[in-house]
CSV table of N, CA and C in Angstrom, one decimal:
chain,number,residue,atom,x,y,z
A,1,UNK,N,-76.8,-14.4,-62.2
A,1,UNK,CA,-77.3,-14.4,-61.0
A,1,UNK,C,-76.5,-13.6,-60.0
A,2,UNK,N,-76.9,-12.5,-59.5
A,2,UNK,CA,-76.3,-11.7,-58.4
A,2,UNK,C,-75.9,-12.4,-57.2
A,3,UNK,N,-74.7,-12.4,-56.6
A,3,UNK,CA,-74.4,-13.3,-55.5
A,3,UNK,C,-75.1,-12.6,-54.3
A,4,UNK,N,-75.5,-11.3,-54.3
A,4,UNK,CA,-76.2,-10.8,-53.2
A,4,UNK,C,-77.6,-11.0,-53.0
A,5,UNK,N,-78.1,-11.7,-54.1
A,5,UNK,CA,-79.5,-12.0,-54.1
A,5,UNK,C,-79.7,-13.2,-53.0
A,6,UNK,N,-80.9,-13.3,-52.3
A,6,UNK,CA,-81.0,-14.4,-51.4
A,6,UNK,C,-81.5,-15.6,-52.2
A,7,UNK,N,-81.0,-16.8,-51.8
A,7,UNK,CA,-81.1,-17.9,-52.5
A,7,UNK,C,-82.1,-18.8,-51.7
A,8,UNK,N,-83.2,-19.4,-52.3
A,8,UNK,CA,-84.2,-20.0,-51.5
A,8,UNK,C,-83.6,-21.3,-50.8
A,9,UNK,N,-84.1,-21.5,-49.6
A,9,UNK,CA,-83.8,-22.7,-48.8
A,9,UNK,C,-85.1,-23.2,-48.4
A,10,UNK,N,-85.0,-24.3,-47.8
A,10,UNK,CA,-86.4,-24.9,-47.4
A,10,UNK,C,-87.1,-23.9,-46.4
A,11,UNK,N,-86.4,-23.4,-45.3
A,11,UNK,CA,-86.9,-22.6,-44.3
A,11,UNK,C,-87.4,-21.2,-44.9
A,12,UNK,N,-86.6,-20.6,-45.8
A,12,UNK,CA,-87.1,-19.4,-46.4
A,12,UNK,C,-88.3,-19.4,-47.3
A,13,UNK,N,-88.2,-20.6,-48.0
A,13,UNK,CA,-89.5,-20.9,-48.8
A,13,UNK,C,-90.8,-21.0,-48.0
A,14,UNK,N,-90.6,-21.8,-46.9
A,14,UNK,CA,-91.6,-22.1,-46.1
A,14,UNK,C,-92.3,-20.7,-45.4
A,15,UNK,N,-91.4,-20.0,-44.9
A,15,UNK,CA,-91.6,-18.7,-44.3
A,15,UNK,C,-92.4,-17.8,-45.2
A,16,UNK,N,-92.0,-17.8,-46.5
A,16,UNK,CA,-92.7,-17.0,-47.5
A,16,UNK,C,-94.0,-17.6,-48.2
A,17,UNK,N,-94.1,-18.9,-47.8
A,17,UNK,CA,-95.3,-19.6,-48.3
A,17,UNK,C,-95.0,-19.9,-49.8
A,18,UNK,N,-93.8,-20.1,-50.2
A,18,UNK,CA,-93.6,-20.2,-51.6
A,18,UNK,C,-93.3,-21.9,-51.9
A,19,UNK,N,-93.8,-22.8,-50.9
A,19,UNK,CA,-93.7,-24.1,-51.0
A,19,UNK,C,-94.7,-24.6,-52.2
A,20,UNK,N,-95.6,-23.8,-52.5
A,20,UNK,CA,-96.7,-24.2,-53.5
A,20,UNK,C,-97.3,-25.6,-53.4
A,21,UNK,N,-97.7,-25.8,-52.2
A,21,UNK,CA,-98.5,-27.0,-52.0
A,21,UNK,C,-97.7,-28.3,-51.6
A,22,UNK,N,-96.3,-28.1,-51.5
A,22,UNK,CA,-95.5,-29.2,-51.0
A,22,UNK,C,-94.3,-28.8,-50.0
A,23,UNK,N,-94.2,-29.5,-49.0
A,23,UNK,CA,-93.0,-29.2,-48.2
A,23,UNK,C,-92.0,-30.2,-48.4
A,24,UNK,N,-92.0,-31.0,-49.5
A,24,UNK,CA,-90.9,-32.0,-49.7
A,24,UNK,C,-90.1,-31.2,-50.9
A,25,UNK,N,-88.9,-31.0,-50.6
A,25,UNK,CA,-88.0,-30.4,-51.6
A,25,UNK,C,-86.9,-31.3,-51.9
A,26,UNK,N,-86.8,-31.8,-53.1
A,26,UNK,CA,-85.5,-32.6,-53.5
A,26,UNK,C,-84.3,-31.8,-53.4
A,27,UNK,N,-83.3,-32.5,-52.8
A,27,UNK,CA,-81.8,-31.7,-52.7
A,27,UNK,C,-81.0,-32.8,-53.4
A,28,UNK,N,-80.5,-32.4,-54.6
A,28,UNK,CA,-79.7,-33.4,-55.4
A,28,UNK,C,-78.3,-33.2,-55.1
A,29,UNK,N,-77.5,-34.2,-55.1
A,29,UNK,CA,-76.1,-34.2,-55.1
A,29,UNK,C,-75.6,-34.7,-56.4
A,30,UNK,N,-74.6,-33.9,-57.0
A,30,UNK,CA,-74.0,-34.1,-58.4
A,30,UNK,C,-72.6,-34.0,-58.3
A,31,UNK,N,-72.0,-34.6,-59.4
A,31,UNK,CA,-70.6,-34.3,-59.7
A,31,UNK,C,-70.1,-33.1,-60.1
A,32,UNK,N,-71.1,-32.4,-60.9
A,32,UNK,CA,-70.8,-31.1,-61.4
A,32,UNK,C,-72.0,-30.2,-61.4
A,33,UNK,N,-72.2,-29.5,-60.4
A,33,UNK,CA,-73.5,-28.8,-60.2
A,33,UNK,C,-73.8,-27.8,-61.1
A,34,UNK,N,-72.7,-27.1,-61.7
A,34,UNK,CA,-72.8,-26.0,-62.8
A,34,UNK,C,-73.4,-26.6,-63.9
A,35,UNK,N,-72.8,-27.8,-64.4
A,35,UNK,CA,-73.2,-28.4,-65.5
A,35,UNK,C,-74.6,-29.0,-65.4
A,36,UNK,N,-74.9,-29.5,-64.2
A,36,UNK,CA,-76.4,-30.0,-63.8
A,36,UNK,C,-77.3,-28.9,-64.0
A,37,UNK,N,-77.0,-27.7,-63.7
A,37,UNK,CA,-78.0,-26.6,-63.7
A,37,UNK,C,-78.1,-26.3,-65.2
A,38,UNK,N,-77.1,-26.2,-65.9
A,38,UNK,CA,-77.2,-26.0,-67.4
A,38,UNK,C,-78.1,-27.1,-68.0
A,39,UNK,N,-77.9,-28.3,-67.5
A,39,UNK,CA,-78.8,-29.5,-68.0
A,39,UNK,C,-80.3,-29.3,-67.8
A,40,UNK,N,-80.5,-29.0,-66.4
A,40,UNK,CA,-81.9,-28.8,-66.0
A,40,UNK,C,-82.7,-27.7,-66.6
A,41,UNK,N,-81.9,-26.6,-67.0
A,41,UNK,CA,-82.5,-25.5,-67.7
A,41,UNK,C,-83.0,-26.0,-69.1
A,42,UNK,N,-82.0,-26.7,-69.9
A,42,UNK,CA,-82.3,-27.1,-71.2
A,42,UNK,C,-83.3,-28.3,-71.2
A,43,UNK,N,-83.3,-29.1,-70.2
A,43,UNK,CA,-84.1,-30.4,-70.3
A,43,UNK,C,-85.5,-30.1,-69.8
A,44,UNK,N,-85.7,-29.3,-68.7
A,44,UNK,CA,-86.8,-29.3,-67.9
A,44,UNK,C,-87.4,-27.8,-67.8
A,45,UNK,N,-86.7,-26.9,-68.6
A,45,UNK,CA,-87.0,-25.5,-68.6
A,45,UNK,C,-87.0,-24.9,-67.1
A,46,UNK,N,-85.9,-25.3,-66.4
A,46,UNK,CA,-85.7,-24.9,-65.1
A,46,UNK,C,-85.3,-23.3,-65.1
A,47,UNK,N,-85.7,-22.7,-64.0
A,47,UNK,CA,-85.3,-21.4,-63.7
A,47,UNK,C,-84.3,-21.4,-62.6
A,48,UNK,N,-83.1,-20.9,-62.7
A,48,UNK,CA,-82.1,-20.7,-61.7
A,48,UNK,C,-82.5,-19.7,-60.8
A,49,UNK,N,-82.6,-20.0,-59.6
A,49,UNK,CA,-82.9,-19.1,-58.5
A,49,UNK,C,-81.6,-18.5,-57.9
A,50,UNK,N,-80.5,-19.3,-57.9
A,50,UNK,CA,-79.2,-18.8,-57.3
A,50,UNK,C,-78.3,-19.9,-57.2
A,51,UNK,N,-77.0,-19.4,-56.8
A,51,UNK,CA,-76.1,-20.4,-56.5
A,51,UNK,C,-75.0,-19.8,-55.5
A,52,UNK,N,-74.4,-20.7,-54.8
A,52,UNK,CA,-73.3,-20.1,-53.8
A,52,UNK,C,-72.1,-21.1,-54.0
A,53,UNK,N,-71.1,-20.5,-54.7
A,53,UNK,CA,-69.8,-21.3,-54.8
A,53,UNK,C,-69.0,-21.1,-53.6
A,54,UNK,N,-68.3,-22.3,-53.4
A,54,UNK,CA,-67.2,-22.3,-52.3
A,54,UNK,C,-65.9,-21.8,-52.9
A,55,UNK,N,-65.0,-21.7,-51.9
A,55,UNK,CA,-63.7,-21.1,-52.4
A,55,UNK,C,-63.0,-21.8,-53.5
A,56,UNK,N,-63.3,-23.1,-53.8
A,56,UNK,CA,-62.8,-23.9,-54.8
A,56,UNK,C,-63.5,-23.8,-56.1
A,57,UNK,N,-64.8,-23.1,-56.0
A,57,UNK,CA,-65.6,-22.9,-57.2
A,57,UNK,C,-66.7,-23.9,-57.3
A,58,UNK,N,-66.6,-25.1,-56.4
A,58,UNK,CA,-67.7,-26.1,-56.4
A,58,UNK,C,-68.8,-25.5,-55.7
A,59,UNK,N,-70.1,-25.8,-56.2
A,59,UNK,CA,-71.3,-25.1,-55.5
A,59,UNK,C,-71.6,-25.9,-54.3
A,60,UNK,N,-71.8,-24.9,-53.2
A,60,UNK,CA,-72.2,-25.5,-51.9
A,60,UNK,C,-73.7,-25.6,-51.8
A,61,UNK,N,-74.3,-24.6,-52.6
A,61,UNK,CA,-75.9,-24.7,-52.6
A,61,UNK,C,-76.3,-23.9,-53.9
A,62,UNK,N,-77.3,-24.6,-54.6
A,62,UNK,CA,-77.9,-23.8,-55.7
A,62,UNK,C,-79.4,-24.2,-55.6
A,63,UNK,N,-80.3,-23.3,-56.1
A,63,UNK,CA,-81.7,-23.5,-56.1
A,63,UNK,C,-82.2,-23.2,-57.5
A,64,UNK,N,-83.2,-24.1,-57.9
A,64,UNK,CA,-83.9,-24.0,-59.2
A,64,UNK,C,-85.4,-24.1,-58.9
A,65,UNK,N,-86.2,-23.7,-59.9
A,65,UNK,CA,-87.4,-23.9,-59.9
A,65,UNK,C,-87.7,-24.7,-61.2
A,66,UNK,N,-88.3,-26.0,-61.0
A,66,UNK,CA,-88.5,-26.9,-62.0
A,66,UNK,C,-90.1,-27.2,-62.0
A,67,UNK,N,-90.8,-27.1,-63.0
A,67,UNK,CA,-92.3,-27.3,-63.1
A,67,UNK,C,-93.0,-26.6,-62.0
A,68,UNK,N,-92.4,-25.5,-61.5
A,68,UNK,CA,-93.3,-24.6,-60.5
A,68,UNK,C,-92.8,-25.0,-59.1
A,69,UNK,N,-91.8,-25.9,-58.9
A,69,UNK,CA,-91.4,-26.4,-57.5
A,69,UNK,C,-89.9,-26.2,-57.4
A,70,UNK,N,-89.5,-25.9,-56.0
A,70,UNK,CA,-88.2,-25.7,-55.7
A,70,UNK,C,-87.4,-27.2,-55.7
A,71,UNK,N,-86.2,-27.1,-56.3
A,71,UNK,CA,-85.3,-28.1,-56.3
A,71,UNK,C,-83.9,-27.6,-55.9
A,72,UNK,N,-83.4,-28.2,-54.9
A,72,UNK,CA,-82.0,-27.7,-54.5
A,72,UNK,C,-80.9,-28.7,-54.8
A,73,UNK,N,-79.7,-28.3,-55.2
A,73,UNK,CA,-78.7,-29.1,-55.6
A,73,UNK,C,-77.3,-28.5,-55.2
A,74,UNK,N,-76.3,-29.4,-55.1
A,74,UNK,CA,-74.9,-29.0,-54.7
A,74,UNK,C,-74.0,-30.0,-55.3
A,75,UNK,N,-72.7,-29.6,-55.4
A,75,UNK,CA,-71.7,-30.6,-55.7
A,75,UNK,C,-71.5,-31.6,-54.7
A,76,UNK,N,-70.8,-32.6,-55.0
A,76,UNK,CA,-70.5,-33.7,-53.9
A,76,UNK,C,-69.3,-33.2,-53.2
A,77,UNK,N,-69.5,-33.4,-51.9
A,77,UNK,CA,-68.5,-33.1,-50.9
A,77,UNK,C,-68.2,-34.2,-50.0
A,78,UNK,N,-67.6,-35.3,-50.5
A,78,UNK,CA,-67.2,-36.4,-49.6
A,78,UNK,C,-66.6,-36.3,-48.3
A,79,UNK,N,-66.0,-35.0,-48.3
A,79,UNK,CA,-65.2,-34.8,-46.9
A,79,UNK,C,-66.4,-34.4,-45.8
A,80,UNK,N,-67.5,-34.1,-46.2
A,80,UNK,CA,-68.6,-33.8,-45.3
A,80,UNK,C,-69.4,-35.0,-45.0
A,81,UNK,N,-69.1,-36.2,-45.5
A,81,UNK,CA,-69.8,-37.4,-45.3
A,81,UNK,C,-69.0,-38.5,-45.1
A,82,UNK,N,-68.0,-38.3,-44.2
A,82,UNK,CA,-67.2,-39.4,-43.7
A,82,UNK,C,-66.3,-40.0,-44.8
A,83,UNK,N,-66.0,-39.1,-45.8
A,83,UNK,CA,-65.2,-39.6,-46.9
A,83,UNK,C,-65.9,-40.2,-48.0
A,84,UNK,N,-67.1,-40.3,-48.0
A,84,UNK,CA,-67.9,-41.0,-48.9
A,84,UNK,C,-68.8,-40.1,-50.0
A,85,UNK,N,-68.6,-40.4,-51.2
A,85,UNK,CA,-69.3,-39.8,-52.1
A,85,UNK,C,-70.8,-40.1,-52.1
A,86,UNK,N,-71.8,-39.2,-52.4
A,86,UNK,CA,-73.2,-39.5,-52.3
A,86,UNK,C,-73.9,-39.3,-53.6
A,87,UNK,N,-73.2,-39.2,-54.6
A,87,UNK,CA,-73.9,-39.1,-56.0
A,87,UNK,C,-74.4,-40.5,-56.6
A,88,UNK,N,-75.4,-40.5,-57.3
A,88,UNK,CA,-75.9,-41.6,-57.8
A,88,UNK,C,-74.9,-42.6,-58.5
A,89,UNK,N,-74.0,-41.8,-59.3
A,89,UNK,CA,-72.9,-42.5,-60.0
A,89,UNK,C,-72.0,-43.4,-59.0
A,90,UNK,N,-71.7,-42.5,-57.8
A,90,UNK,CA,-70.7,-43.3,-56.9
A,90,UNK,C,-71.5,-44.3,-56.0
A,91,UNK,N,-72.8,-44.3,-56.1
A,91,UNK,CA,-73.7,-45.3,-55.3
A,91,UNK,C,-74.0,-46.5,-56.2
A,92,UNK,N,-73.7,-46.4,-57.5
A,92,UNK,CA,-74.2,-47.4,-58.3
A,92,UNK,C,-75.6,-47.3,-58.8
A,93,UNK,N,-76.3,-46.2,-58.7
A,93,UNK,CA,-77.5,-45.9,-59.1
A,93,UNK,C,-78.3,-45.1,-58.2
A,94,UNK,N,-79.6,-44.9,-58.3
A,94,UNK,CA,-80.3,-44.1,-57.4
A,94,UNK,C,-81.7,-44.9,-57.0
A,95,UNK,N,-82.1,-44.9,-55.9
A,95,UNK,CA,-83.4,-45.5,-55.4
A,95,UNK,C,-84.5,-44.5,-55.6
A,96,UNK,N,-84.2,-43.4,-56.0
A,96,UNK,CA,-85.2,-42.4,-56.0
A,96,UNK,C,-85.5,-41.8,-57.4
A,97,UNK,N,-86.9,-41.7,-57.7
A,97,UNK,CA,-87.3,-41.0,-59.0
A,97,UNK,C,-88.0,-39.8,-58.7
A,98,UNK,N,-87.7,-38.6,-59.3
A,98,UNK,CA,-88.3,-37.5,-59.1
A,98,UNK,C,-89.5,-37.4,-60.2
A,99,UNK,N,-90.7,-37.3,-59.8
A,99,UNK,CA,-91.9,-37.2,-60.8
A,99,UNK,C,-92.2,-35.8,-61.0
A,100,UNK,N,-92.5,-35.5,-62.5
A,100,UNK,CA,-93.1,-34.3,-63.0
A,100,UNK,C,-94.3,-34.6,-63.6
A,101,UNK,N,-95.4,-34.1,-63.2
A,101,UNK,CA,-96.8,-34.2,-63.9
A,101,UNK,C,-96.8,-33.0,-64.7
A,102,UNK,N,-96.9,-33.2,-66.1
A,102,UNK,CA,-96.8,-32.1,-67.0
A,102,UNK,C,-97.8,-32.1,-68.1
A,103,UNK,N,-97.9,-31.2,-68.9
A,103,UNK,CA,-98.8,-31.2,-70.0
A,103,UNK,C,-97.9,-31.4,-71.3
A,104,UNK,N,-98.4,-31.8,-72.3
A,104,UNK,CA,-97.6,-32.1,-73.5
A,104,UNK,C,-96.4,-33.0,-73.1
A,105,UNK,N,-96.6,-34.1,-72.6
A,105,UNK,CA,-95.6,-34.9,-72.1
A,105,UNK,C,-94.5,-35.4,-73.3
A,106,UNK,N,-95.1,-35.7,-74.4
A,106,UNK,CA,-94.2,-36.1,-75.6
A,106,UNK,C,-93.1,-35.1,-75.8
A,107,UNK,N,-93.5,-33.8,-75.9
A,107,UNK,CA,-92.6,-32.7,-76.2
A,107,UNK,C,-91.6,-32.6,-75.1
A,108,UNK,N,-92.0,-32.7,-73.8
A,108,UNK,CA,-91.1,-32.5,-72.7
A,108,UNK,C,-90.2,-33.8,-72.4
A,109,UNK,N,-90.7,-34.9,-72.7
A,109,UNK,CA,-89.8,-36.0,-72.7
A,109,UNK,C,-88.8,-36.0,-73.6
A,110,UNK,N,-89.1,-35.7,-74.9
A,110,UNK,CA,-88.2,-35.6,-76.0
A,110,UNK,C,-87.1,-34.5,-75.7
A,111,UNK,N,-87.6,-33.3,-75.1
A,111,UNK,CA,-86.8,-32.2,-74.8
A,111,UNK,C,-85.6,-32.6,-73.8
A,112,UNK,N,-86.0,-33.4,-72.8
A,112,UNK,CA,-85.1,-34.0,-71.9
A,112,UNK,C,-84.1,-35.1,-72.6
A,113,UNK,N,-84.4,-35.9,-73.5
A,113,UNK,CA,-83.6,-36.7,-74.1
A,113,UNK,C,-82.7,-35.9,-75.1
A,114,UNK,N,-83.3,-34.8,-75.8
A,114,UNK,CA,-82.4,-34.0,-76.7
A,114,UNK,C,-81.4,-33.2,-75.8
A,115,UNK,N,-81.6,-33.0,-74.7
A,115,UNK,CA,-80.6,-32.3,-73.8
A,115,UNK,C,-79.6,-33.2,-73.2
A,116,UNK,N,-79.8,-34.6,-73.4
A,116,UNK,CA,-78.7,-35.4,-72.9
A,116,UNK,C,-79.2,-36.6,-72.0
A,117,UNK,N,-80.5,-36.5,-71.7
A,117,UNK,CA,-81.1,-37.6,-70.7
A,117,UNK,C,-81.1,-38.9,-71.5
A,118,UNK,N,-80.9,-40.0,-70.7
A,118,UNK,CA,-81.0,-41.4,-71.4
A,118,UNK,C,-82.5,-42.0,-70.9
A,119,UNK,N,-83.1,-42.6,-72.0
A,119,UNK,CA,-84.3,-43.1,-71.7
A,119,UNK,C,-84.2,-44.5,-70.7
A,120,UNK,N,-84.9,-44.6,-69.7
A,120,UNK,CA,-84.9,-45.8,-68.7
A,120,UNK,C,-86.2,-46.4,-69.0
A,121,UNK,N,-87.4,-45.8,-69.2
A,121,UNK,CA,-88.6,-46.4,-69.4
A,121,UNK,C,-89.1,-45.6,-70.6
A,122,UNK,N,-89.4,-46.2,-71.7
A,122,UNK,CA,-89.9,-45.4,-72.9
A,122,UNK,C,-91.3,-44.7,-72.5
A,123,UNK,N,-91.5,-43.7,-73.1
A,123,UNK,CA,-92.8,-43.0,-73.0
A,123,UNK,C,-93.9,-43.7,-73.6
A,124,UNK,N,-94.9,-44.1,-72.9
A,124,UNK,CA,-96.0,-44.9,-73.4
A,124,UNK,C,-97.2,-44.7,-72.5
A,125,UNK,N,-98.5,-45.1,-73.0
A,125,UNK,CA,-99.8,-45.0,-72.4
A,125,UNK,C,-99.7,-45.9,-71.3
A,126,UNK,N,-100.0,-45.8,-70.1
A,126,UNK,CA,-100.0,-46.9,-69.0
A,126,UNK,C,-101.2,-47.3,-68.5
A,127,UNK,N,-101.4,-48.5,-67.8
A,127,UNK,CA,-102.6,-48.9,-67.5
A,127,UNK,C,-103.3,-48.2,-66.5
A,128,UNK,N,-102.6,-47.3,-65.6
A,128,UNK,CA,-103.3,-46.4,-64.6
A,128,UNK,C,-103.8,-45.1,-65.2
A,129,UNK,N,-103.6,-44.9,-66.5
A,129,UNK,CA,-104.3,-43.7,-67.2
A,129,UNK,C,-103.4,-42.5,-67.6
A,130,UNK,N,-102.1,-42.8,-67.3
A,130,UNK,CA,-101.0,-41.7,-67.6
A,130,UNK,C,-100.3,-42.1,-69.0
A,131,UNK,N,-99.9,-41.1,-69.5
A,131,UNK,CA,-98.7,-41.3,-70.5
A,131,UNK,C,-97.6,-41.0,-69.7
A,132,UNK,N,-96.6,-42.0,-69.7
A,132,UNK,CA,-95.6,-42.0,-68.8
A,132,UNK,C,-94.2,-42.6,-69.2
A,133,UNK,N,-93.2,-41.9,-68.7
A,133,UNK,CA,-91.8,-42.5,-69.1
A,133,UNK,C,-90.9,-41.9,-68.0
A,134,UNK,N,-89.7,-42.6,-68.1
A,134,UNK,CA,-88.6,-42.3,-67.2
A,134,UNK,C,-87.3,-42.0,-68.0
A,135,UNK,N,-86.6,-40.9,-67.5
A,135,UNK,CA,-85.1,-40.8,-68.0
A,135,UNK,C,-84.2,-40.7,-66.9
A,136,UNK,N,-82.9,-40.9,-67.2
A,136,UNK,CA,-81.8,-40.6,-66.3
A,136,UNK,C,-81.1,-39.4,-66.7
A,137,UNK,N,-80.8,-38.5,-65.9
A,137,UNK,CA,-80.0,-37.3,-66.3
A,137,UNK,C,-78.6,-37.7,-66.4
A,138,UNK,N,-77.8,-36.8,-66.9
A,138,UNK,CA,-76.3,-37.2,-67.1
A,138,UNK,C,-75.7,-37.3,-65.8
A,139,UNK,N,-76.3,-37.0,-64.6
A,139,UNK,CA,-75.7,-37.2,-63.3
A,139,UNK,C,-76.2,-38.3,-62.6
A,140,UNK,N,-77.1,-39.2,-63.1
A,140,UNK,CA,-77.5,-40.3,-62.6
A,140,UNK,C,-78.8,-40.3,-61.9
A,141,UNK,N,-79.5,-39.0,-61.7
A,141,UNK,CA,-80.7,-39.0,-61.2
A,141,UNK,C,-81.8,-39.3,-62.2
A,142,UNK,N,-83.0,-40.1,-61.6
A,142,UNK,CA,-84.0,-40.5,-62.5
A,142,UNK,C,-85.3,-39.5,-62.4
A,143,UNK,N,-85.8,-39.2,-63.5
A,143,UNK,CA,-86.9,-38.2,-63.5
A,143,UNK,C,-88.0,-39.0,-64.4
A,144,UNK,N,-89.2,-39.1,-63.7
A,144,UNK,CA,-90.3,-39.7,-64.6
A,144,UNK,C,-91.2,-38.4,-65.0
A,145,UNK,N,-91.8,-38.5,-66.1
A,145,UNK,CA,-92.6,-37.5,-66.8
A,145,UNK,C,-93.9,-38.2,-67.0
A,146,UNK,N,-95.0,-37.5,-66.5
A,146,UNK,CA,-96.2,-38.2,-66.7
A,146,UNK,C,-97.4,-37.1,-67.1
A,147,UNK,N,-98.3,-37.5,-67.9
A,147,UNK,CA,-99.5,-36.7,-68.2
A,147,UNK,C,-100.6,-37.5,-68.0
A,148,UNK,N,-101.6,-37.2,-67.3
A,148,UNK,CA,-102.9,-37.9,-67.1
A,148,UNK,C,-103.5,-37.7,-68.5
A,149,UNK,N,-104.0,-39.0,-69.1
A,149,UNK,CA,-104.8,-38.9,-70.3
A,149,UNK,C,-106.2,-39.4,-70.3
A,150,UNK,N,-106.5,-40.2,-69.1
A,150,UNK,CA,-107.9,-40.8,-68.8
A,150,UNK,C,-107.9,-41.0,-67.4
A,151,UNK,N,-109.1,-40.6,-66.9
A,151,UNK,CA,-109.5,-40.8,-65.5
A,151,UNK,C,-110.0,-42.3,-65.3
A,152,UNK,N,-109.4,-43.1,-64.4
A,152,UNK,CA,-109.9,-44.3,-64.0
A,152,UNK,C,-110.2,-44.7,-62.6
A,153,UNK,N,-111.1,-45.4,-62.3
A,153,UNK,CA,-111.2,-45.7,-60.9
A,153,UNK,C,-110.3,-46.7,-60.5
A,154,UNK,N,-110.1,-47.0,-59.2
A,154,UNK,CA,-109.4,-47.9,-58.6
A,154,UNK,C,-109.5,-49.4,-59.3
A,155,UNK,N,-110.9,-49.7,-59.4
A,155,UNK,CA,-111.2,-51.0,-59.9
A,155,UNK,C,-110.7,-51.1,-61.4
A,156,UNK,N,-111.0,-49.9,-62.2
A,156,UNK,CA,-110.5,-50.0,-63.6
A,156,UNK,C,-108.9,-50.1,-63.6
A,157,UNK,N,-108.3,-49.5,-62.8
A,157,UNK,CA,-106.9,-49.5,-62.9
A,157,UNK,C,-106.3,-51.1,-62.6
A,158,UNK,N,-107.1,-51.7,-61.5
A,158,UNK,CA,-106.8,-53.0,-61.1
A,158,UNK,C,-107.0,-53.9,-62.3
A,159,UNK,N,-108.3,-53.8,-63.0
A,159,UNK,CA,-108.5,-54.6,-64.1
A,159,UNK,C,-107.5,-54.4,-65.3
A,160,UNK,N,-107.1,-53.2,-65.5
A,160,UNK,CA,-106.1,-52.8,-66.5
A,160,UNK,C,-104.9,-53.5,-66.2
A,161,UNK,N,-104.4,-53.4,-65.0
A,161,UNK,CA,-103.2,-54.0,-64.6
A,161,UNK,C,-103.3,-55.6,-64.8
A,162,UNK,N,-104.3,-56.1,-64.4
A,162,UNK,CA,-104.4,-57.6,-64.4
A,162,UNK,C,-104.4,-58.1,-66.0
A,163,UNK,N,-105.1,-57.3,-66.8
A,163,UNK,CA,-105.1,-57.6,-68.2
A,163,UNK,C,-103.7,-57.5,-68.8
A,164,UNK,N,-103.0,-56.4,-68.4
A,164,UNK,CA,-101.6,-56.3,-68.9
A,164,UNK,C,-100.7,-57.5,-68.4
A,165,UNK,N,-100.9,-57.9,-67.2
A,165,UNK,CA,-100.0,-58.9,-66.7
A,165,UNK,C,-100.2,-60.3,-67.3
A,166,UNK,N,-101.5,-60.5,-67.9
A,166,UNK,CA,-101.9,-61.7,-68.3
A,166,UNK,C,-101.6,-61.7,-69.9
A,167,UNK,N,-101.3,-60.5,-70.5
A,167,UNK,CA,-101.0,-60.5,-71.8
A,167,UNK,C,-102.1,-60.4,-72.7
């Protein structure tokens, strides 16, 4: 990736209309952004749009396109957050799951696992009509992958949920 190439940020993407239907852009903090980029390329077929290393080599900004959408990330810089690390590992987990609606969910879920993700929720057909599962990436972020397999009304979803709860 050429350092001279402009790297997308939220503002630049919005100005060009490249937000592709969303203005919410995940910005991940990780312990090793370069390794995270490698993982996301292998696991989710991410396209690296660019990276900006700081003087110490840690990435102060990087941008990827995953499943057609912008994802930004950087290394952890506790010195900019009152001395506190903000990675999922340092916080003891993450309250956020990034969802990818995909086709061929079985293949894509297995690809993430083969790349080093850990299964959090096994891939299965769910009561709301999706085939769905959750993995944790090696950096502590959770990713759900889902594929709609049948269209259900809200009443049908409620019925299916009740049936599942009563066994």
